[in-house]
Amino acid sequence: MYYPYFRGKQFDLLALRELIEKGLLSEKIQPIIEPVKNTATFQKFLLSAQNYQHPIYLIQNPQLGEFNTETGNIKLETVPARKASVVSQALETMTQRSEMLIIDQPSIALASDWENNQKKVLVPPEFRLLNKIKGDKILSLDHFTRLPSLNFYQECPDELFSTDYLNYQKRGFVGFSDFSIDSRIYYEKGYPSPILSLHLVYFFQDTLRIHHFLSSEEGVTQKEKFLVLMEEVKSWCNLLSSEQLTLGLTILFDYADKEKFPGMGVMRKASVMHHMELMSRYLQ
């Protein structure tokens, strides 16, 4: 089972919602959502997940954003979804009801009593934690390479992304989790850049790799940069099997064919859709 972790960013939620409504997100993918803003996009996503009966986990004590208050936590408790809780205090003192626990601070987890735990636990693969924590464990890793400048991706435009899906069970886990094409460290907004970027995962000999596409700085407009970038993506796609063409990629190609720039948000949405759809096909 795959539990991708999303921090409730607008275009991530739009990506998940569209996949759910189009029946393209496998039930073997159960997103964990840490909500940061109480937006219409968030509410519509929750409604879609409920209407289409797609399993998700909603973190009811987020550690940042608008819901990181007592009132915010109470609001989230009333949402009809499976709940997860970040272990932010000693486990034996937590009163929130949840079906999943998330390890954020190892020191708190190590000081807690886990003997009677019956819940699934999202945990990084640290020996002390794995030894201490009882119950079903979900492997949590951060695979996305976040660099301080987009230019740095030119040094390593293609790299291994993940093989967790191949070995998580052999390592004693009941599921695996990552942050998709984002990192564990939360950023509300990126820094402005004259370069457009697109991070696309793909399967190669059973391993999941990621290719970092960067536009040139030379284009006069964002549209020109996008169209040149998409020509590179099309050439790259032609080298892959047709099974790796997804709705997310199709959305981008449609904009390119119409010679329109969709905006960075839609590019982000499409790349998340692409990742989730590929994993859905693999896990099915």
CSV table of C-alpha atoms in Angstrom, one decimal:
chain,number,residue,atom,x,y,z
A,1,MET,CA,0.0,0.0,0.0
A,2,TYR,CA,1.3,3.5,-0.9
A,3,TYR,CA,0.6,6.4,1.3
A,4,PRO,CA,1.9,9.6,-0.4
A,5,TYR,CA,2.1,12.6,1.9
A,6,PHE,CA,0.8,15.9,0.7
A,7,ARG,CA,0.7,19.2,2.6
A,8,GLY,CA,-2.6,20.4,1.1
A,9,LYS,CA,-1.1,22.7,-1.5
A,10,GLN,CA,-3.7,23.9,-4.0
A,11,PHE,CA,-2.4,22.2,-7.2
A,12,ASP,CA,-1.6,18.9,-5.4
A,13,LEU,CA,-5.2,18.7,-4.2
A,14,LEU,CA,-6.5,19.6,-7.6
A,15,ALA,CA,-4.3,16.8,-9.1
A,16,LEU,CA,-5.6,14.2,-6.6
A,17,ARG,CA,-9.2,15.3,-7.0
A,18,GLU,CA,-9.1,15.0,-10.8
A,19,LEU,CA,-7.6,11.5,-10.6
A,20,ILE,CA,-10.2,10.4,-8.1
A,21,GLU,CA,-13.1,11.8,-10.2
A,22,LYS,CA,-11.8,10.1,-13.3
A,23,GLY,CA,-11.2,6.8,-11.6
A,24,LEU,CA,-7.4,6.9,-12.2
A,25,LEU,CA,-6.2,6.7,-8.6
A,26,SER,CA,-5.9,3.2,-7.4
A,27,GLU,CA,-7.3,2.3,-4.0
A,28,LYS,CA,-3.9,1.0,-3.2
A,29,ILE,CA,-2.8,4.6,-3.1
A,30,GLN,CA,-4.2,6.3,0.0
A,31,PRO,CA,-3.0,9.9,0.3
A,32,ILE,CA,-2.2,11.4,3.6
A,33,ILE,CA,-3.2,15.1,3.7
A,34,GLU,CA,-1.8,17.6,6.1
A,35,PRO,CA,-4.1,20.6,5.6
A,36,VAL,CA,-2.4,24.0,5.7
A,37,LYS,CA,-5.3,26.2,4.5
A,38,ASN,CA,-9.1,26.0,4.8
A,39,THR,CA,-9.7,26.8,1.1
A,40,ALA,CA,-12.5,25.9,-1.3
A,41,THR,CA,-10.0,23.6,-3.1
A,42,PHE,CA,-9.5,21.7,0.2
A,43,GLN,CA,-13.2,21.4,0.8
A,44,LYS,CA,-13.9,20.2,-2.7
A,45,PHE,CA,-11.2,17.6,-2.5
A,46,LEU,CA,-12.6,16.3,0.7
A,47,LEU,CA,-16.1,16.1,-0.9
A,48,SER,CA,-14.8,14.2,-3.9
A,49,ALA,CA,-12.9,11.7,-1.8
A,50,GLN,CA,-16.1,11.2,0.2
A,51,ASN,CA,-18.4,11.0,-2.8
A,52,TYR,CA,-16.2,8.6,-4.7
A,53,GLN,CA,-15.3,6.7,-1.5
A,54,HIS,CA,-11.6,6.9,-2.1
A,55,PRO,CA,-9.6,6.2,1.1
A,56,ILE,CA,-7.5,9.1,2.4
A,57,TYR,CA,-6.0,10.0,5.8
A,58,LEU,CA,-6.5,13.5,7.1
A,59,ILE,CA,-4.0,14.7,9.7
A,60,GLN,CA,-6.1,16.2,12.5
A,61,ASN,CA,-3.3,18.0,14.3
A,62,PRO,CA,-1.3,19.6,11.5
A,63,GLN,CA,2.0,21.2,12.6
A,64,LEU,CA,1.7,24.3,10.5
A,65,GLY,CA,-0.9,26.5,8.7
A,66,GLU,CA,-4.4,27.7,9.5
A,67,PHE,CA,-5.5,24.5,11.3
A,68,ASN,CA,-2.5,24.5,13.7
A,69,THR,CA,-4.8,25.8,16.5
A,70,GLU,CA,-7.1,24.2,19.0
A,71,THR,CA,-10.1,25.5,17.1
A,72,GLY,CA,-8.6,24.2,13.8
A,73,ASN,CA,-8.0,20.8,15.3
A,74,ILE,CA,-11.6,20.6,16.5
A,75,LYS,CA,-12.8,21.5,13.0
A,76,LEU,CA,-10.8,18.7,11.4
A,77,GLU,CA,-12.1,16.1,13.9
A,78,THR,CA,-15.6,16.6,12.4
A,79,VAL,CA,-14.5,15.9,8.8
A,80,PRO,CA,-15.8,12.5,7.7
A,81,ALA,CA,-12.4,10.9,6.8
A,82,ARG,CA,-9.9,8.5,8.3
A,83,LYS,CA,-7.7,10.4,10.7
A,84,ALA,CA,-4.0,10.5,11.3
A,85,SER,CA,-2.2,12.2,14.1
A,86,VAL,CA,1.3,13.6,14.4
A,87,VAL,CA,3.0,12.3,17.5
A,88,SER,CA,3.8,15.8,18.9
A,89,GLN,CA,3.7,14.7,22.6
A,90,ALA,CA,4.2,11.5,24.6
A,91,LEU,CA,1.9,8.9,23.0
A,92,GLU,CA,0.3,7.9,26.3
A,93,THR,CA,-0.9,11.5,26.8
A,94,MET,CA,-2.5,11.9,23.3
A,95,THR,CA,-6.3,12.0,23.4
A,96,GLN,CA,-7.2,12.3,19.7
A,97,ARG,CA,-8.7,9.3,18.1
A,98,SER,CA,-6.9,8.3,14.9
A,99,GLU,CA,-6.1,5.3,12.7
A,100,MET,CA,-2.6,6.3,11.9
A,101,LEU,CA,0.3,7.8,13.8
A,102,ILE,CA,3.0,9.9,12.2
A,103,ILE,CA,6.5,10.2,13.6
A,104,ASP,CA,7.7,13.8,13.2
A,105,GLN,CA,10.1,14.2,16.2
A,106,PRO,CA,12.1,11.0,16.9
A,107,SER,CA,12.9,12.2,20.5
A,108,ILE,CA,9.2,12.3,21.4
A,109,ALA,CA,8.6,8.9,19.8
A,110,LEU,CA,11.6,7.3,21.7
A,111,ALA,CA,10.3,8.7,25.0
A,112,SER,CA,6.8,7.2,24.5
A,113,ASP,CA,5.3,3.9,25.5
A,114,TRP,CA,4.5,1.8,22.5
A,115,GLU,CA,3.7,-1.5,24.1
A,116,ASN,CA,-0.1,-1.4,23.5
A,117,ASN,CA,-0.1,0.4,20.2
A,118,GLN,CA,-2.5,-1.1,17.7
A,119,LYS,CA,-2.3,1.7,15.0
A,120,LYS,CA,-0.3,2.0,11.8
A,121,VAL,CA,2.8,4.1,12.3
A,122,LEU,CA,4.4,6.2,9.6
A,123,VAL,CA,8.1,6.2,10.5
A,124,PRO,CA,11.5,6.9,8.9
A,125,PRO,CA,13.9,3.9,8.8
A,126,GLU,CA,15.9,4.8,11.9
A,127,PHE,CA,17.1,1.7,13.8
A,128,ARG,CA,16.2,3.1,17.2
A,129,LEU,CA,12.7,4.0,16.1
A,130,LEU,CA,12.0,0.7,14.4
A,131,ASN,CA,13.2,-1.1,17.5
A,132,LYS,CA,11.1,0.9,19.9
A,133,ILE,CA,7.8,1.2,18.0
A,134,LYS,CA,5.3,-1.6,18.1
A,135,GLY,CA,2.5,-2.1,15.6
A,136,ASP,CA,2.3,-2.0,11.8
A,137,LYS,CA,4.9,0.3,10.3
A,138,ILE,CA,4.8,2.3,7.1
A,139,LEU,CA,8.2,3.3,5.6
A,140,SER,CA,8.5,7.1,5.3
A,141,LEU,CA,11.3,8.5,3.1
A,142,ASP,CA,12.0,11.8,1.3
A,143,HIS,CA,13.1,11.0,-2.2
A,144,PHE,CA,12.9,14.3,-4.0
A,145,THR,CA,16.2,16.2,-4.3
A,146,ARG,CA,15.4,19.8,-3.5
A,147,LEU,CA,18.2,22.1,-4.6
A,148,PRO,CA,18.7,25.8,-3.7
A,149,SER,CA,18.7,26.8,-7.4
A,150,LEU,CA,17.0,25.3,-10.4
A,151,ASN,CA,20.3,25.6,-12.3
A,152,PHE,CA,21.8,23.0,-10.1
A,153,TYR,CA,19.6,20.3,-11.7
A,154,GLN,CA,21.7,20.7,-14.8
A,155,GLU,CA,24.5,18.8,-13.0
A,156,CYS,CA,22.2,15.8,-12.5
A,157,PRO,CA,19.2,16.0,-14.8
A,158,ASP,CA,18.2,12.3,-14.3
A,159,GLU,CA,18.4,10.2,-11.2
A,160,LEU,CA,17.0,7.3,-9.2
A,161,PHE,CA,13.8,8.3,-7.4
A,162,SER,CA,12.5,5.2,-5.5
A,163,THR,CA,12.6,1.4,-5.2
A,164,ASP,CA,10.5,1.3,-2.0
A,165,TYR,CA,7.6,-0.5,-3.7
A,166,LEU,CA,10.0,-3.4,-4.5
A,167,ASN,CA,11.2,-4.1,-1.0
A,168,TYR,CA,9.1,-2.5,1.7
A,169,GLN,CA,7.4,-5.8,2.6
A,170,LYS,CA,10.8,-7.7,2.8
A,171,ARG,CA,11.9,-5.0,5.2
A,172,GLY,CA,9.0,-5.6,7.5
A,173,PHE,CA,6.7,-2.7,6.5
A,174,VAL,CA,3.0,-2.8,5.6
A,175,GLY,CA,3.3,0.2,3.3
A,176,PHE,CA,5.5,2.9,2.0
A,177,SER,CA,5.3,6.7,1.9
A,178,ASP,CA,7.1,9.7,0.3
A,179,PHE,CA,6.4,13.3,-0.5
A,180,SER,CA,5.9,12.8,-4.2
A,181,ILE,CA,7.7,15.5,-6.2
A,182,ASP,CA,8.2,17.6,-3.0
A,183,SER,CA,10.4,17.3,0.0
A,184,ARG,CA,9.8,16.8,3.7
A,185,ILE,CA,10.7,20.4,4.3
A,186,TYR,CA,7.6,22.6,3.7
A,187,TYR,CA,7.7,25.7,1.5
A,188,GLU,CA,4.5,27.7,0.9
A,189,LYS,CA,6.0,29.3,-2.2
A,190,GLY,CA,9.1,28.8,-4.3
A,191,TYR,CA,11.5,31.6,-5.2
A,192,PRO,CA,10.8,33.4,-8.4
A,193,SER,CA,13.0,32.1,-11.3
A,194,PRO,CA,13.4,33.0,-14.9
A,195,ILE,CA,13.7,29.2,-15.5
A,196,LEU,CA,10.7,26.9,-15.9
A,197,SER,CA,11.0,23.4,-14.4
A,198,LEU,CA,9.2,20.2,-14.7
A,199,HIS,CA,10.0,17.1,-12.7
A,200,LEU,CA,8.7,13.8,-14.2
A,201,VAL,CA,9.1,10.3,-12.9
A,202,TYR,CA,9.2,7.2,-15.1
A,203,PHE,CA,9.8,3.5,-14.8
A,204,PHE,CA,13.1,2.1,-16.1
A,205,GLN,CA,13.8,-1.7,-15.5
A,206,ASP,CA,11.5,-1.8,-12.5
A,207,THR,CA,13.0,1.2,-10.8
A,208,LEU,CA,11.3,4.6,-10.6
A,209,ARG,CA,13.6,7.4,-11.8
A,210,ILE,CA,13.0,11.1,-12.2
A,211,HIS,CA,14.0,13.5,-14.9
A,212,HIS,CA,14.4,17.2,-14.2
A,213,PHE,CA,13.5,19.3,-17.2
A,214,LEU,CA,14.6,23.0,-17.3
A,215,SER,CA,13.8,25.7,-19.7
A,216,SER,CA,16.3,28.1,-21.1
A,217,GLU,CA,16.6,31.6,-19.7
A,218,GLU,CA,16.7,33.0,-23.2
A,219,GLY,CA,13.0,33.0,-24.1
A,220,VAL,CA,11.3,36.3,-24.2
A,221,THR,CA,8.1,35.1,-22.7
A,222,GLN,CA,7.0,32.2,-20.4
A,223,LYS,CA,5.0,30.8,-23.3
A,224,GLU,CA,8.1,30.6,-25.5
A,225,LYS,CA,10.1,28.9,-22.7
A,226,PHE,CA,7.2,26.4,-22.1
A,227,LEU,CA,6.9,25.5,-25.8
A,228,VAL,CA,10.6,24.8,-26.1
A,229,LEU,CA,10.6,22.8,-22.9
A,230,MET,CA,7.6,20.7,-24.1
A,231,GLU,CA,9.5,19.8,-27.3
A,232,GLU,CA,12.2,18.3,-25.1
A,233,VAL,CA,9.6,16.4,-23.1
A,234,LYS,CA,8.0,15.1,-26.2
A,235,SER,CA,11.3,13.8,-27.5
A,236,TRP,CA,12.0,12.2,-24.1
A,237,CYS,CA,8.5,10.6,-24.1
A,238,ASN,CA,9.0,9.0,-27.5
A,239,LEU,CA,11.8,7.0,-26.0
A,240,LEU,CA,9.5,5.5,-23.3
A,241,SER,CA,6.9,2.9,-23.7
A,242,SER,CA,3.4,4.1,-24.4
A,243,GLU,CA,2.3,2.7,-21.0
A,244,GLN,CA,4.0,5.7,-19.4
A,245,LEU,CA,1.8,8.3,-21.2
A,246,THR,CA,-0.6,9.6,-18.6
A,247,LEU,CA,-3.5,12.1,-18.3
A,248,GLY,CA,-1.0,14.5,-16.6
A,249,LEU,CA,1.3,14.4,-19.6
A,250,THR,CA,-1.6,14.7,-22.0
A,251,ILE,CA,-2.7,17.9,-20.3
A,252,LEU,CA,0.7,19.4,-20.9
A,253,PHE,CA,0.9,18.3,-24.5
A,254,ASP,CA,-2.6,19.7,-25.2
A,255,TYR,CA,-1.5,23.1,-23.9
A,256,ALA,CA,1.7,22.9,-26.0
A,257,ASP,CA,-0.3,21.9,-29.1
A,258,LYS,CA,-2.5,25.0,-28.6
A,259,GLU,CA,0.6,27.1,-28.0
A,260,LYS,CA,-0.6,28.2,-24.6
A,261,PHE,CA,1.3,28.5,-21.4
A,262,PRO,CA,-0.8,26.9,-18.6
A,263,GLY,CA,1.1,28.5,-15.7
A,264,MET,CA,3.5,26.9,-13.2
A,265,GLY,CA,0.6,25.7,-11.0
A,266,VAL,CA,-0.9,23.6,-13.8
A,267,MET,CA,2.5,22.2,-14.6
A,268,ARG,CA,2.9,21.2,-11.0
A,269,LYS,CA,-0.6,19.6,-11.0
A,270,ALA,CA,0.1,17.7,-14.2
A,271,SER,CA,3.4,16.3,-12.8
A,272,VAL,CA,1.8,15.1,-9.6
A,273,MET,CA,-1.0,13.5,-11.6
A,274,HIS,CA,1.6,11.8,-13.8
A,275,HIS,CA,3.4,10.4,-10.7
A,276,MET,CA,0.2,9.1,-9.0
A,277,GLU,CA,-1.2,7.6,-12.2
A,278,LEU,CA,2.0,5.7,-13.0
A,279,MET,CA,2.1,4.3,-9.4
A,280,SER,CA,-1.6,3.4,-9.7
A,281,ARG,CA,-0.9,1.3,-12.8
A,282,TYR,CA,2.1,-0.3,-11.2
A,283,LEU,CA,0.3,-1.3,-8.0
A,284,GLN,CA,-2.7,-2.6,-9.8
